[in-house]
GROMACS .gro file of N, CA and C in nm:
model
  285
    1MET      N    1  10.762   8.741  11.954
    1MET     CA    2  10.833   8.679  11.829
    1MET      C    3  10.780   8.753  11.706
    2GLU      N    4  10.875   8.802  11.626
    2GLU     CA    5  10.817   8.894  11.498
    2GLU      C    6  10.748   8.785  11.384
    3LYS      N    7  10.648   8.835  11.323
    3LYS     CA    8  10.605   8.771  11.226
    3LYS      C    9  10.672   8.776  11.094
    4GLN      N   10  10.674   8.657  11.014
    4GLN     CA   11  10.752   8.661  10.893
    4GLN      C   12  10.650   8.608  10.792
    5VAL      N   13  10.690   8.630  10.661
    5VAL     CA   14  10.616   8.615  10.545
    5VAL      C   15  10.650   8.472  10.507
    6TYR      N   16  10.529   8.384  10.488
    6TYR     CA   17  10.532   8.236  10.423
    6TYR      C   18  10.446   8.228  10.301
    7TYR      N   19  10.516   8.134  10.216
    7TYR     CA   20  10.426   8.119  10.099
    7TYR      C   21  10.375   7.977  10.105
    8VAL      N   22  10.238   7.963  10.080
    8VAL     CA   23  10.169   7.845  10.108
    8VAL      C   24  10.107   7.777   9.985
    9SER      N   25  10.147   7.657   9.950
    9SER     CA   26  10.088   7.595   9.840
    9SER      C   27  10.000   7.461   9.891
   10ILE      N   28   9.883   7.472   9.861
   10ILE     CA   29   9.805   7.352   9.913
   10ILE      C   30   9.844   7.231   9.805
   11LYS      N   31   9.840   7.288   9.679
   11LYS     CA   32   9.864   7.184   9.568
   11LYS      C   33   9.988   7.085   9.608
   12ASN      N   34  10.099   7.165   9.633
   12ASN     CA   35  10.231   7.118   9.664
   12ASN      C   36  10.259   7.060   9.814
   13LEU      N   37  10.153   7.106   9.907
   13LEU     CA   38  10.172   7.083  10.030
   13LEU      C   39  10.310   7.128  10.102
   14THR      N   40  10.320   7.262  10.055
   14THR     CA   41  10.438   7.343  10.112
   14THR      C   42  10.399   7.468  10.190
   15CYS      N   43  10.494   7.498  10.291
   15CYS     CA   44  10.487   7.630  10.355
   15CYS      C   45  10.633   7.675  10.350
   16GLN      N   46  10.679   7.775  10.270
   16GLN     CA   47  10.809   7.808  10.277
   16GLN      C   48  10.811   7.975  10.295
   17ARG      N   49  10.936   7.994  10.350
   17ARG     CA   50  10.969   8.125  10.365
   17ARG      C   51  11.015   8.201  10.241
   18CYS      N   52  11.054   8.160  10.155
   18CYS     CA   53  11.090   8.212  10.014
   18CYS      C   54  11.005   8.160   9.911
   19ALA      N   55  10.976   8.260   9.835
   19ALA     CA   56  10.884   8.213   9.717
   19ALA      C   57  10.977   8.147   9.611
   20THR      N   58  10.930   8.042   9.549
   20THR     CA   59  11.010   7.951   9.468
   20THR      C   60  10.967   7.953   9.343
   21HIS      N   61  11.023   7.890   9.248
   21HIS     CA   62  10.957   7.862   9.114
   21HIS      C   63  10.833   7.769   9.096
   22GLU      N   64  10.802   7.713   9.220
   22GLU     CA   65  10.664   7.634   9.224
   22GLU      C   66  10.570   7.725   9.256
   23ALA      N   67  10.456   7.713   9.210
   23ALA     CA   68  10.342   7.786   9.236
   23ALA      C   69  10.296   7.785   9.393
   24THR      N   70  10.269   7.906   9.440
   24THR     CA   71  10.213   7.924   9.568
   24THR      C   72  10.084   7.984   9.564
   25GLU      N   73   9.971   7.930   9.643
   25GLU     CA   74   9.850   7.998   9.617
   25GLU      C   75   9.810   8.094   9.724
   26PHE      N   76   9.892   8.096   9.843
   26PHE     CA   77   9.880   8.206   9.945
   26PHE      C   78   9.990   8.254  10.012
   27LYS      N   79   9.993   8.369  10.051
   27LYS     CA   80  10.101   8.439  10.122
   27LYS      C   81  10.035   8.479  10.257
   28ILE      N   82  10.117   8.452  10.373
   28ILE     CA   83  10.052   8.461  10.511
   28ILE      C   84  10.182   8.522  10.598
   29ALA      N   85  10.143   8.571  10.710
   29ALA     CA   86  10.239   8.626  10.792
   29ALA      C   87  10.214   8.567  10.929
   30LEU      N   88  10.312   8.508  10.985
   30LEU     CA   89  10.286   8.442  11.113
   30LEU      C   90  10.434   8.423  11.182
   31GLU      N   91  10.431   8.384  11.295
   31GLU     CA   92  10.556   8.365  11.377
   31GLU      C   93  10.617   8.225  11.323
   32PRO      N   94  10.735   8.210  11.319
   32PRO     CA   95  10.813   8.089  11.273
   32PRO      C   96  10.752   7.967  11.336
   33TYR      N   97  10.730   7.960  11.456
   33TYR     CA   98  10.687   7.841  11.545
   33TYR      C   99  10.542   7.798  11.505
   34LYS      N  100  10.478   7.899  11.452
   34LYS     CA  101  10.334   7.873  11.407
   34LYS      C  102  10.334   7.795  11.276
   35ALA      N  103  10.437   7.842  11.192
   35ALA     CA  104  10.451   7.789  11.072
   35ALA      C  105  10.483   7.621  11.070
   36ARG      N  106  10.526   7.586  11.172
   36ARG     CA  107  10.553   7.442  11.200
   36ARG      C  108  10.424   7.358  11.184
   37VAL      N  109  10.320   7.416  11.235
   37VAL     CA  110  10.183   7.354  11.221
   37VAL      C  111  10.155   7.309  11.081
   38PHE      N  112  10.174   7.409  10.986
   38PHE     CA  113  10.152   7.387  10.846
   38PHE      C  114  10.228   7.269  10.799
   39HIS      N  115  10.365   7.261  10.839
   39HIS     CA  116  10.449   7.135  10.812
   39HIS      C  117  10.392   7.012  10.851
   40LYS      N  118  10.348   7.003  10.981
   40LYS     CA  119  10.309   6.889  11.027
   40LYS      C  120  10.168   6.831  10.963
   41LEU      N  121  10.105   6.948  10.950
   41LEU     CA  122   9.956   6.897  10.880
   41LEU      C  123   9.975   6.865  10.726
   42PHE      N  124  10.081   6.912  10.673
   42PHE     CA  125  10.109   6.874  10.521
   42PHE      C  126  10.182   6.731  10.520
   43GLN      N  127  10.271   6.703  10.627
   43GLN     CA  128  10.325   6.579  10.633
   43GLN      C  129  10.218   6.472  10.674
   44GLN      N  130  10.130   6.504  10.747
   44GLN     CA  131  10.009   6.396  10.773
   44GLN      C  132   9.923   6.389  10.648
   45LEU      N  133   9.902   6.493  10.578
   45LEU     CA  134   9.814   6.463  10.458
   45LEU      C  135   9.890   6.401  10.352
   46TYR      N  136  10.020   6.408  10.341
   46TYR     CA  137  10.117   6.327  10.246
   46TYR      C  138  10.093   6.177  10.268
   47ARG      N  139  10.121   6.174  10.404
   47ARG     CA  140  10.116   6.003  10.443
   47ARG      C  141   9.977   5.953  10.421
   48LEU      N  142   9.860   6.039  10.452
   48LEU     CA  143   9.731   5.983  10.428
   48LEU      C  144   9.698   5.970  10.288
   49GLU      N  145   9.745   6.060  10.211
   49GLU     CA  146   9.706   6.053  10.062
   49GLU      C  147   9.789   5.947   9.998
   50THR      N  148   9.908   5.922  10.039
   50THR     CA  149  10.004   5.836   9.948
   50THR      C  150  10.017   5.702  10.011
   51VAL      N  151  10.040   5.687  10.150
   51VAL     CA  152  10.034   5.561  10.201
   51VAL      C  153   9.910   5.487  10.202
   52ASN      N  154   9.818   5.558  10.199
   52ASN     CA  155   9.668   5.487  10.215
   52ASN      C  156   9.603   5.512  10.079
   53ALA      N  157   9.684   5.502   9.972
   53ALA     CA  158   9.625   5.521   9.826
   53ALA      C  159   9.524   5.409   9.810
   54VAL      N  160   9.543   5.293   9.850
   54VAL     CA  161   9.451   5.180   9.830
   54VAL      C  162   9.337   5.197   9.954
   55PRO      N  163   9.217   5.230   9.912
   55PRO     CA  164   9.099   5.258  10.008
   55PRO      C  165   9.077   5.138  10.097
   56ILE      N  166   9.145   5.106  10.199
   56ILE     CA  167   9.108   5.001  10.298
   56ILE      C  168   8.965   5.038  10.375
   57ASN      N  169   8.994   5.156  10.441
   57ASN     CA  170   8.915   5.211  10.513
   57ASN      C  171   8.881   5.363  10.458
   58GLY      N  172   8.823   5.348  10.342
   58GLY     CA  173   8.803   5.473  10.273
   58GLY      C  174   8.743   5.591  10.343
   59ASP      N  175   8.627   5.577  10.386
   59ASP     CA  176   8.556   5.685  10.472
   59ASP      C  177   8.635   5.740  10.595
   60ARG      N  178   8.694   5.651  10.651
   60ARG     CA  179   8.777   5.684  10.775
   60ARG      C  180   8.903   5.777  10.734
   61VAL      N  181   8.963   5.729  10.632
   61VAL     CA  182   9.092   5.795  10.580
   61VAL      C  183   9.036   5.947  10.508
   62ASN      N  184   8.940   5.931  10.437
   62ASN     CA  185   8.879   6.051  10.385
   62ASN      C  186   8.842   6.156  10.474
   63ASN      N  187   8.778   6.118  10.582
   63ASN     CA  188   8.755   6.210  10.706
   63ASN      C  189   8.862   6.260  10.759
   64GLN      N  190   8.975   6.185  10.782
   64GLN     CA  191   9.100   6.234  10.830
   64GLN      C  192   9.149   6.346  10.737
   65ILE      N  193   9.164   6.312  10.624
   65ILE     CA  194   9.195   6.413  10.527
   65ILE      C  195   9.121   6.542  10.512
   66ASP      N  196   8.999   6.530  10.522
   66ASP     CA  197   8.908   6.642  10.517
   66ASP      C  198   8.942   6.718  10.661
   67ARG      N  199   8.948   6.656  10.771
   67ARG     CA  200   8.995   6.726  10.882
   67ARG      C  201   9.107   6.814  10.886
   68ARG      N  202   9.222   6.751  10.809
   68ARG     CA  203   9.339   6.829  10.801
   68ARG      C  204   9.329   6.946  10.703
   69TYR      N  205   9.243   6.933  10.596
   69TYR     CA  206   9.232   7.036  10.508
   69TYR      C  207   9.156   7.154  10.577
   70GLN      N  208   9.048   7.111  10.657
   70GLN     CA  209   8.987   7.213  10.744
   70GLN      C  210   9.071   7.297  10.841
   71LYS      N  211   9.162   7.232  10.899
   71LYS     CA  212   9.241   7.291  10.997
   71LYS      C  213   9.338   7.387  10.899
   72ILE      N  214   9.392   7.345  10.797
   72ILE     CA  215   9.473   7.430  10.698
   72ILE      C  216   9.413   7.551  10.666
   73TYR      N  217   9.280   7.534  10.619
   73TYR     CA  218   9.222   7.667  10.577
   73TYR      C  219   9.174   7.741  10.694
   74ALA      N  220   9.165   7.706  10.810
   74ALA     CA  221   9.135   7.776  10.915
   74ALA      C  222   9.265   7.856  10.952
   75LEU      N  223   9.373   7.799  10.951
   75LEU     CA  224   9.488   7.875  10.965
   75LEU      C  225   9.517   7.967  10.867
   76LEU      N  226   9.487   7.934  10.729
   76LEU     CA  227   9.504   8.037  10.628
   76LEU      C  228   9.427   8.161  10.659
   77HIS      N  229   9.298   8.130  10.705
   77HIS     CA  230   9.204   8.234  10.724
   77HIS      C  231   9.257   8.330  10.841
   78GLU      N  232   9.312   8.260  10.927
   78GLU     CA  233   9.353   8.333  11.061
   78GLU      C  234   9.469   8.423  11.025
   79PHE      N  235   9.581   8.375  10.941
   79PHE     CA  236   9.708   8.450  10.935
   79PHE      C  237   9.703   8.509  10.792
   80GLY      N  238   9.595   8.488  10.704
   80GLY     CA  239   9.623   8.544  10.561
   80GLY      C  240   9.577   8.696  10.548
   81ASP      N  241   9.589   8.732  10.434
   81ASP     CA  242   9.555   8.867  10.412
   81ASP      C  243   9.394   8.876  10.373
   82ASP      N  244   9.350   8.989  10.345
   82ASP     CA  245   9.200   9.002  10.319
   82ASP      C  246   9.138   8.922  10.204
   83ASP      N  247   9.234   8.900  10.096
   83ASP     CA  248   9.198   8.817   9.968
   83ASP      C  249   9.201   8.683  10.026
   84THR      N  250   9.285   8.623  10.105
   84THR     CA  251   9.285   8.480  10.144
   84THR      C  252   9.180   8.468  10.235
   85LYS      N  253   9.130   8.563  10.327
   85LYS     CA  254   9.014   8.543  10.410
   85LYS      C  255   8.892   8.519  10.338
   86ARG      N  256   8.887   8.614  10.212
   86ARG     CA  257   8.745   8.604  10.140
   86ARG      C  258   8.748   8.481  10.079
   87PHE      N  259   8.860   8.423  10.015
   87PHE     CA  260   8.871   8.296   9.959
   87PHE      C  261   8.805   8.183  10.051
   88VAL      N  262   8.876   8.173  10.159
   88VAL     CA  263   8.865   8.087  10.262
   88VAL      C  264   8.693   8.069  10.298
   89GLU      N  265   8.644   8.199  10.319
   89GLU     CA  266   8.511   8.201  10.359
   89GLU      C  267   8.412   8.154  10.247
   90GLN      N  268   8.446   8.147  10.125
   90GLN     CA  269   8.379   8.091  10.024
   90GLN      C  270   8.379   7.935  10.020
   91LEU      N  271   8.470   7.859  10.086
   91LEU     CA  272   8.471   7.723  10.084
   91LEU      C  273   8.362   7.666  10.177
   92PRO      N  274   8.333   7.546  10.116
   92PRO     CA  275   8.224   7.473  10.218
   92PRO      C  276   8.269   7.429  10.366
   93TYR      N  277   8.414   7.413  10.367
   93TYR     CA  278   8.478   7.392  10.497
   93TYR      C  279   8.437   7.517  10.594
   94PHE      N  280   8.419   7.632  10.537
   94PHE     CA  281   8.426   7.739  10.653
   94PHE      C  282   8.276   7.756  10.698
   95SER      N  283   8.164   7.696  10.624
   95SER     CA  284   8.026   7.728  10.681
   95SER      C  285   8.001   7.643  10.794
   0.00000   0.00000   0.00000
C-alpha cells in the first residue's frame, strides 16, 4: 500500500490527511492502516485525560498516559522526516 502524508497534532490529539486551520506539529508519511494506530492512541489518551480527571489512582493513570505518549513519539520517530526524528531524539522518552 502506498504511503500518504498525515498531519499530527499532539496538542489537539489528531492525525489527519489534510492540513487544517488547526496547528499541527508534525508531518509524517505512512500507510493509511498504520495511521489508525495514532487514532486509537489519541482516543485512549482523551479518555484517560478527561474521564479520569479526578485522580483516584493518579500514578496508575499517569503511567498509562505516559506509555501512550511514548508510543506516539516512537511512531513519529519511525514515520517522520529528519526534523521530526531529531526532535523526538531530544525527548526524555527516547533515552
